[in-house]
Coordinates of C-alpha atoms in Angstrom, one line a residue:
X1 CA -0.1 -12.6 -12.7
X2 CA 0.8 -15.5 -14.9
X3 CA 2.9 -13.2 -17.1
X4 CA 4.9 -11.5 -14.4
X5 CA 4.7 -14.3 -11.7
X6 CA 5.4 -17.3 -13.9
X7 CA 6.2 -16.6 -17.6
X8 CA 8.7 -13.8 -17.1
X9 CA 10.6 -15.6 -14.2
X10 CA 10.8 -18.8 -16.2
X11 CA 12.1 -16.9 -19.3
X12 CA 14.6 -15.2 -17.1
X13 CA 15.7 -18.5 -15.6
X14 CA 16.1 -20.0 -19.1
X15 CA 18.1 -17.1 -20.3
X16 CA 20.3 -17.3 -17.2
X17 CA 20.6 -21.1 -17.8
X18 CA 21.9 -20.4 -21.3
X19 CA 24.5 -18.1 -20.0
X20 CA 25.5 -20.5 -17.3
X21 CA 25.9 -23.3 -19.8
X22 CA 28.3 -21.3 -21.9
X23 CA 30.2 -20.2 -18.8
X24 CA 30.3 -23.8 -17.7
X25 CA 31.7 -25.0 -21.1
X26 CA 34.4 -22.3 -21.1
X27 CA 35.5 -23.2 -17.6
X28 CA 35.7 -26.9 -18.4
X29 CA 37.6 -26.2 -21.6
X30 CA 40.0 -24.0 -19.8
X31 CA 40.6 -26.7 -17.1
X32 CA 41.3 -29.2 -19.9
X33 CA 43.8 -26.8 -21.5
X34 CA 45.5 -26.3 -18.1
X35 CA 45.7 -30.2 -17.7
X36 CA 47.2 -30.5 -21.2
X37 CA 49.8 -27.8 -20.5
X38 CA 50.8 -29.4 -17.2
X39 CA 51.2 -32.9 -18.7
X40 CA 53.2 -31.5 -21.6
X41 CA 55.5 -29.6 -19.2
X42 CA 56.1 -32.8 -17.3
X43 CA 56.6 -34.9 -20.4
X44 CA 58.9 -32.5 -22.3
X45 CA 61.6 -32.2 -19.6
X46 CA 62.1 -36.0 -19.6
X47 CA 61.8 -36.9 -23.2
X48 CA 65.5 -37.5 -23.7
X49 CA 66.5 -39.0 -20.3
X50 CA 67.0 -42.5 -21.7
X51 CA 70.5 -44.0 -21.3
X52 CA 71.1 -43.9 -25.1
X53 CA 69.5 -40.4 -25.4
X54 CA 66.7 -41.7 -27.6
X55 CA 63.5 -39.8 -27.2
X56 CA 60.7 -41.7 -25.6
X57 CA 57.3 -41.2 -23.9
X58 CA 56.9 -41.9 -20.2
X59 CA 53.2 -42.9 -20.1
X60 CA 53.6 -46.1 -22.1
X61 CA 56.0 -47.9 -19.7
X62 CA 54.2 -46.6 -16.7
X63 CA 52.7 -49.4 -14.4
X64 CA 49.4 -47.4 -14.6
X65 CA 49.2 -47.2 -18.3
X66 CA 46.4 -49.8 -18.6
X67 CA 44.3 -47.9 -16.0
X68 CA 44.6 -44.4 -17.6
X69 CA 44.6 -45.2 -21.3
X70 CA 40.8 -44.7 -21.5
X71 CA 40.9 -41.0 -20.4
X72 CA 44.5 -39.9 -20.6
X73 CA 45.3 -37.4 -23.4
X74 CA 46.8 -39.1 -26.5
X75 CA 50.6 -38.3 -26.6
X76 CA 52.5 -38.2 -29.9
X77 CA 56.1 -37.5 -30.5
X78 CA 57.4 -36.4 -33.9
X79 CA 61.0 -36.4 -35.1
X80 CA 62.9 -33.6 -36.9
X81 CA 61.6 -34.8 -40.3
X82 CA 58.0 -34.9 -39.1
X83 CA 57.7 -38.6 -38.8
X84 CA 55.9 -40.2 -35.9
X85 CA 58.3 -41.6 -33.4
X86 CA 56.0 -42.7 -30.6
X87 CA 52.3 -42.7 -29.6
X88 CA 50.3 -43.6 -26.6
X89 CA 47.8 -45.1 -26.6
X90 CA 48.3 -46.7 -30.0
X91 CA 44.6 -46.7 -30.8
X92 CA 44.1 -43.0 -30.3
X93 CA 42.7 -41.0 -33.3
X94 CA 45.3 -39.5 -35.7
X95 CA 45.0 -35.8 -36.2
X96 CA 48.2 -35.2 -38.3
X97 CA 50.3 -37.9 -40.0
X98 CA 53.3 -35.7 -40.1
X99 CA 54.2 -32.7 -38.0
X100 CA 57.3 -30.7 -38.8
X101 CA 59.1 -28.6 -36.2
X102 CA 58.8 -25.0 -37.0
X103 CA 60.0 -21.7 -35.7
X104 CA 57.5 -19.6 -33.7
X105 CA 55.6 -20.0 -30.4
X106 CA 56.8 -22.8 -28.2
X107 CA 53.2 -24.2 -27.8
X108 CA 49.9 -23.9 -29.7
X109 CA 46.4 -24.9 -28.7
X110 CA 43.7 -25.6 -31.3
X111 CA 40.4 -27.4 -31.7
X112 CA 40.0 -30.0 -34.5
X113 CA 36.9 -31.9 -35.6
X114 CA 37.3 -35.4 -37.1
X115 CA 35.1 -36.7 -39.9
X116 CA 33.1 -38.7 -37.2
X117 CA 32.1 -35.4 -35.6
X118 CA 34.4 -35.9 -32.6
X119 CA 35.9 -32.7 -31.4
X120 CA 39.5 -32.8 -30.2
X121 CA 41.7 -30.3 -28.3
X122 CA 45.2 -30.4 -29.7
X123 CA 48.3 -29.0 -27.9
X124 CA 51.5 -28.8 -30.0
X125 CA 54.8 -28.1 -28.2
X126 CA 58.2 -27.5 -29.9
X127 CA 60.9 -29.4 -28.0
X128 CA 64.7 -29.6 -28.6
X129 CA 67.0 -32.4 -27.5
X130 CA 70.1 -31.7 -25.4
X131 CA 72.0 -31.7 -28.7
X132 CA 69.6 -29.1 -30.1
X133 CA 67.6 -31.4 -32.5
X134 CA 64.0 -30.1 -32.9
X135 CA 61.1 -32.4 -32.1
X136 CA 57.4 -32.0 -31.7
X137 CA 55.3 -33.2 -28.8
X138 CA 51.6 -33.3 -29.4
X139 CA 48.9 -34.0 -26.8
X140 CA 45.3 -34.6 -28.0
X141 CA 42.3 -34.7 -25.6
X142 CA 38.7 -35.4 -26.6
X143 CA 36.2 -32.7 -25.9
X144 CA 33.5 -35.3 -25.7
X145 CA 33.7 -35.4 -22.0
X146 CA 33.2 -31.7 -21.9
X147 CA 30.3 -31.9 -24.2
X148 CA 28.8 -34.8 -22.2
X149 CA 29.2 -32.8 -18.9
X150 CA 27.7 -29.7 -20.5
X151 CA 24.8 -31.8 -21.9
X152 CA 24.1 -33.4 -18.5
X153 CA 24.2 -30.1 -16.8
X154 CA 21.9 -28.6 -19.5
X155 CA 19.4 -31.5 -19.2
X156 CA 19.2 -31.4 -15.4
X157 CA 18.9 -27.6 -15.4
X158 CA 16.2 -27.7 -18.1
X159 CA 14.2 -30.2 -16.1
X160 CA 14.5 -28.1 -13.0
X161 CA 13.5 -25.0 -14.9
X162 CA 10.5 -26.7 -16.3
X163 CA 9.5 -28.0 -12.9
X164 CA 10.0 -24.5 -11.5
X165 CA 7.9 -23.0 -14.3
X166 CA 5.2 -25.6 -13.6
X167 CA 5.2 -24.8 -9.9
X168 CA 5.1 -21.1 -10.5
X169 CA 2.3 -21.4 -13.0
X170 CA 0.4 -23.6 -10.5
X171 CA 1.0 -21.1 -7.7
X172 CA 0.1 -18.1 -9.8
X173 CA -3.0 -19.9 -11.0
X174 CA -4.1 -20.6 -7.5
X175 CA -3.4 -17.1 -6.4
X176 CA -5.1 -15.7 -9.5
X177 CA -8.2 -17.6 -8.7
X178 CA -8.1 -16.4 -5.1
X179 CA -7.4 -12.9 -6.2
X180 CA -10.2 -13.0 -8.7
X181 CA -12.6 -14.3 -6.1
X182 CA -11.6 -11.5 -3.7
X183 CA -11.9 -8.8 -6.3
X184 CA -15.3 -10.1 -7.4
X185 CA -16.2 -9.8 -3.7
X186 CA -15.1 -6.2 -3.7
X187 CA -16.9 -5.5 -6.9
X188 CA -20.1 -7.1 -5.5
X189 CA -19.7 -5.0 -2.4
X190 CA -19.4 -1.8 -4.4
X191 CA -22.4 -2.7 -6.5
X192 CA -24.5 -3.5 -3.4
X193 CA -23.4 -0.2 -1.9
X194 CA -24.3 1.7 -5.1
X195 CA -27.7 0.1 -5.1
X196 CA -28.3 0.8 -1.5
X197 CA -28.2 -2.8 -0.3
X198 CA -26.7 -4.1 2.9
X199 CA -22.9 -4.3 3.1
X200 CA -21.6 -7.8 3.1
X201 CA -19.4 -8.7 6.1
X202 CA -15.7 -9.0 5.5
X203 CA -14.6 -12.7 5.5
X204 CA -12.5 -13.5 8.5
X205 CA -10.4 -16.1 6.8
X206 CA -8.8 -13.8 4.2
X207 CA -5.2 -12.6 4.7
X208 CA -4.6 -9.1 6.0
X209 CA -2.9 -7.7 2.9
X210 CA -3.3 -4.7 0.7
X211 CA -6.5 -6.1 -0.9
X212 CA -8.0 -6.6 2.6
X213 CA -7.1 -3.1 3.5
X214 CA -8.9 -1.9 0.4
X215 CA -11.9 -4.0 1.2
X216 CA -12.0 -2.8 4.8
X217 CA -11.7 0.8 3.6
X218 CA -14.5 0.3 1.1
X219 CA -16.6 -1.4 3.8
X220 CA -16.0 1.5 6.2
X221 CA -16.8 4.0 3.5
X222 CA -20.0 2.2 2.5
X223 CA -21.1 2.0 6.1
X224 CA -20.4 5.7 6.6
X225 CA -22.2 6.6 3.3
X226 CA -25.2 4.4 4.3
X227 CA -25.3 6.1 7.8
X228 CA -25.0 9.5 6.2
X229 CA -27.8 8.7 3.7
X230 CA -30.0 7.5 6.5
X231 CA -29.2 10.5 8.6
X232 CA -29.9 12.7 5.6
X233 CA -33.2 11.0 5.0
X234 CA -34.1 11.5 8.7
X235 CA -33.1 15.1 8.6
X236 CA -35.2 15.7 5.4
X237 CA -38.2 14.0 7.0
X238 CA -37.9 16.0 10.2
X239 CA -37.2 19.2 8.3
X240 CA -40.3 18.6 6.2
X241 CA -42.3 18.1 9.4
X242 CA -40.9 21.3 11.0
X243 CA -41.6 23.3 7.9
X244 CA -45.1 21.8 7.3
X245 CA -46.3 22.7 10.8
X246 CA -45.9 26.5 10.5
X247 CA -47.2 26.4 6.9
X248 CA -50.3 24.6 8.0
X249 CA -50.9 27.1 10.8
X250 CA -50.4 30.0 8.4
X251 CA -52.8 28.5 5.9
X252 CA -55.4 27.7 8.6
X253 CA -55.3 31.3 9.8
X254 CA -55.6 32.7 6.3
X255 CA -58.5 30.4 5.5
X256 CA -60.4 31.5 8.6
X257 CA -59.7 35.1 7.8
X258 CA -61.0 34.7 4.3
X259 CA -64.1 32.7 5.2
X260 CA -66.1 35.9 6.1
X261 CA -65.6 39.6 6.5
X262 CA -63.1 40.4 9.3
X263 CA -62.4 43.6 11.1
X264 CA -59.1 45.3 11.1
X265 CA -58.2 44.1 14.5
X266 CA -58.9 40.4 13.6
X267 CA -56.9 40.7 10.4
X268 CA -54.1 42.3 12.4
X269 CA -54.1 39.3 14.8
X270 CA -53.9 36.9 11.9
X271 CA -51.1 38.8 10.2
X272 CA -49.1 38.9 13.5
X273 CA -49.5 35.1 13.9
X274 CA -48.4 34.5 10.4
X275 CA -45.5 36.8 11.0
X276 CA -44.4 34.7 13.9
X277 CA -44.7 31.5 11.8
X278 CA -42.7 33.2 9.0
X279 CA -39.9 34.0 11.6
X280 CA -40.0 30.4 12.6
X281 CA -39.7 29.2 9.0
X282 CA -36.7 31.6 8.5
X283 CA -35.1 30.2 11.7
X284 CA -35.5 26.6 10.4
X285 CA -34.2 27.5 7.0
X286 CA -31.2 29.4 8.4
X287 CA -30.4 26.6 10.8
X288 CA -30.5 24.1 7.9
X289 CA -28.2 26.3 5.8
X290 CA -25.7 26.4 8.7
X291 CA -25.9 22.7 9.2
X292 CA -25.3 22.1 5.5
X293 CA -22.3 24.5 5.6
X294 CA -20.9 22.7 8.6
X295 CA -20.9 19.4 6.7
X296 CA -19.1 20.9 3.7
X297 CA -15.4 21.2 2.9
X298 CA -13.5 23.0 5.7
X299 CA -10.8 25.7 5.1
X300 CA -8.3 24.5 7.7
X301 CA -5.7 27.1 8.7
X302 CA -3.6 27.7 11.8
X303 CA -5.3 30.1 14.2
X304 CA -5.7 31.2 17.8
X305 CA -8.6 29.3 19.4
X306 CA -8.4 31.4 22.6
X307 CA -8.8 34.6 20.6
X308 CA -11.8 33.0 18.8
X309 CA -13.5 32.2 22.1
X310 CA -12.9 35.7 23.4
X311 CA -14.6 37.1 20.2
X312 CA -17.5 34.7 20.6
X313 CA -18.0 35.7 24.3
X314 CA -17.8 39.4 23.3
X315 CA -20.5 38.7 20.6
X316 CA -22.8 37.1 23.1
X317 CA -22.3 39.7 25.8
X318 CA -25.3 41.8 24.9
X319 CA -27.7 38.7 25.1
X320 CA -26.1 37.7 28.4
X321 CA -26.6 41.2 29.8
X322 CA -30.2 41.2 28.7
X323 CA -30.8 37.9 30.5
X324 CA -28.8 39.0 33.6
X325 CA -26.1 36.3 33.1
X326 CA -22.4 36.8 33.3
X327 CA -19.9 35.3 30.8
X328 CA -16.3 34.2 31.6
X329 CA -13.6 32.6 29.5
X330 CA -11.1 30.4 31.3
X331 CA -7.9 28.9 29.9
X332 CA -4.5 29.6 28.4
X333 CA -3.9 33.0 26.8
X334 CA -2.9 31.4 23.5
X335 CA -4.1 28.2 21.8
X336 CA -2.6 27.3 18.4
X337 CA -5.1 25.2 16.5
X338 CA -5.5 24.1 12.9
X339 CA -9.2 24.9 12.2
X340 CA -11.8 26.5 10.0
X341 CA -12.3 29.6 12.1
X342 CA -15.8 30.5 10.7
X343 CA -17.1 27.0 11.3
X344 CA -15.7 26.7 14.8
X345 CA -17.1 30.2 15.6
X346 CA -20.6 29.1 14.5
X347 CA -20.3 26.0 16.7
X348 CA -19.2 28.1 19.8
X349 CA -22.0 30.6 19.1
X350 CA -24.5 27.8 19.2
X351 CA -23.1 26.4 22.4
X352 CA -23.3 29.9 24.0
X353 CA -26.8 30.5 22.7
X354 CA -28.0 27.2 24.2
X355 CA -26.3 27.9 27.5
X356 CA -27.7 31.4 27.8
X357 CA -31.2 30.2 26.9
X358 CA -31.3 27.8 29.9
X359 CA -29.1 29.8 32.4
X360 CA -31.1 31.4 35.2
X361 CA -30.8 35.1 35.9
X362 CA -27.8 36.0 38.1
X363 CA -25.9 32.8 37.2
X364 CA -22.6 32.5 35.2
X365 CA -21.8 30.8 31.9
X366 CA -18.2 29.6 31.7
X367 CA -16.3 29.0 28.5
X368 CA -13.4 26.8 29.5
X369 CA -10.4 25.9 27.3
X370 CA -7.8 23.2 28.1
X371 CA -5.3 21.0 26.2
X372 CA -5.5 17.2 26.9
X373 CA -3.9 14.4 24.9
X374 CA -3.0 16.7 22.0
X375 CA -6.6 17.8 21.7
X376 CA -8.1 21.2 22.6
X377 CA -11.2 20.9 24.8
X378 CA -13.8 23.7 24.7
X379 CA -16.4 23.2 27.5
X380 CA -19.5 25.4 27.9
X381 CA -20.9 25.2 31.4
X382 CA -24.2 26.8 32.6
X383 CA -26.1 26.6 35.9
X384 CA -29.5 25.7 34.5
X385 CA -31.5 22.6 34.9
X386 CA -29.0 20.4 33.0
X387 CA -29.6 17.6 30.5
X388 CA -30.9 14.2 31.8
X389 CA -28.5 11.4 31.2
X390 CA -31.0 9.6 29.0
X391 CA -31.1 12.6 26.6
X392 CA -27.5 13.4 26.4
X393 CA -27.1 11.8 23.0
X394 CA -30.6 12.7 21.7
X395 CA -29.9 16.4 22.0
X396 CA -27.4 16.1 19.0
X397 CA -30.2 14.7 16.8
X398 CA -31.5 17.3 14.4
X399 CA -34.8 19.0 15.5
X400 CA -34.7 17.3 18.9
X401 CA -35.7 19.7 21.7
X402 CA -36.0 18.9 25.4
X403 CA -38.7 21.6 25.8
X404 CA -40.9 22.6 22.9
X405 CA -41.4 26.1 24.3
X406 CA -37.7 26.8 25.0
X407 CA -37.1 28.4 21.6
X408 CA -34.8 27.5 18.9
X409 CA -35.3 24.8 16.2
X410 CA -33.3 22.0 17.6
X411 CA -30.4 22.1 15.1
X412 CA -27.7 24.0 17.2
X413 CA -26.1 21.0 18.8
X414 CA -26.3 19.0 15.6
X415 CA -24.3 21.7 13.9
X416 CA -21.8 21.7 16.8
X417 CA -21.2 17.9 16.4
X418 CA -21.0 18.2 12.6
X419 CA -18.3 20.9 12.9
X420 CA -16.3 18.9 15.5
X421 CA -16.3 15.7 13.5
X422 CA -15.4 17.6 10.4
X423 CA -12.2 18.6 12.2
X424 CA -11.5 15.1 13.5
X425 CA -12.9 15.8 16.9
X426 CA -16.3 15.3 18.6
X427 CA -19.0 17.0 20.7
X428 CA -20.8 15.4 23.7
X429 CA -22.5 16.2 26.9
X430 CA -20.4 15.3 29.9
X431 CA -21.0 15.1 33.6
X432 CA -21.2 18.6 35.1
X433 CA -19.2 19.3 38.3
X434 CA -22.1 21.4 39.6
X435 CA -25.7 22.3 38.6
X436 CA -26.5 22.8 35.0
X437 CA -25.3 21.3 31.7
X438 CA -21.7 20.9 30.4
X439 CA -21.1 20.4 26.7
X440 CA -17.6 19.5 25.5
X441 CA -16.3 20.3 22.1
X442 CA -12.9 18.7 21.2
X443 CA -10.6 19.7 18.3
X444 CA -7.2 18.4 17.3
X445 CA -4.3 20.4 18.6
X446 CA -2.4 20.4 15.3

């Protein structure tokens, strides 16, 4: 920050200052040249207007001669033989003792340096009298005023540049300390998140800039990771419990069967019980695999959500017929949706399985599709006993079952919510317009 925020700008200002000084000098010298040419033009046309025709300078007899002699350019007039005829002011420095008229350009500008180091700007003009006699008019101006003005400008600009550099360095130092403090805070937050510690709250007094956006994003990610870790730990604990129970029952049955000689019928009973527990273990393992797949990367592609619902209803028709329940799909004929079709199909199958499990014989299960606020809503409605309001969020917790003997392993609705949130939607139990439960799955329309 010091390099790009202070050093580089100051260096750029100094470089620009150097260019500005040279431009300023050129402008002043050009202005001085124009003043010399103007004065020479005015002086040359009236050199020979005396009554006797004798050449003379007009500055010397001027009533303002005393007031302008300190800054007016020195004026010298040389005769045809190069001798000095007139000079004003008399004390002006001598550049040339003799200047002979010569053929060539009418005027010539040059810069001369005296032994004292004084730089002079010299304008030499060839002038002819009315009788054609050549003379030389020479104007000499000191460049000391130009050097003095340039020096003053350079000094003031240098001081301002140094002040600017000091201010920039101070500002950048202050910002660097603040930035370092904020970055250390982010690093500390990342370290705490990595070690599993609590996420520190975001300071309310910090500016809402890009760094704050990064910190907020990291905080949100850390909170999500922590919540996911806690959910994973709970899932593992509950899965271990669900797996341990059938294993314990199987081992108990086997231990009892091996304790003494058993008849064929008793052994058959033990094997049948173990077979049921093995089926239960397979159901739990399969549900865990589906839940893991639902939380993985999704293959999102454009598809027809209505067609997917029709296929899911057709797949559940046999189970519905066995239970004496009718199935109906309601909604638009086409529903363009960007989705992972396999994941959404698993979610819908679980919703239908739950609805059929609790639907009484002779009732209807409705699969409703509607587009609201750029989101597709898939609602599964049954006519069973419904879900108490106090349990409407609990049913999405892995291994949570309202009735232990209702079948299933309690992971179906967890999978539904995992799929919905993976798509940027959600799943929840909503108020039913009639008897039974109504579960709503939302998916983005595009």
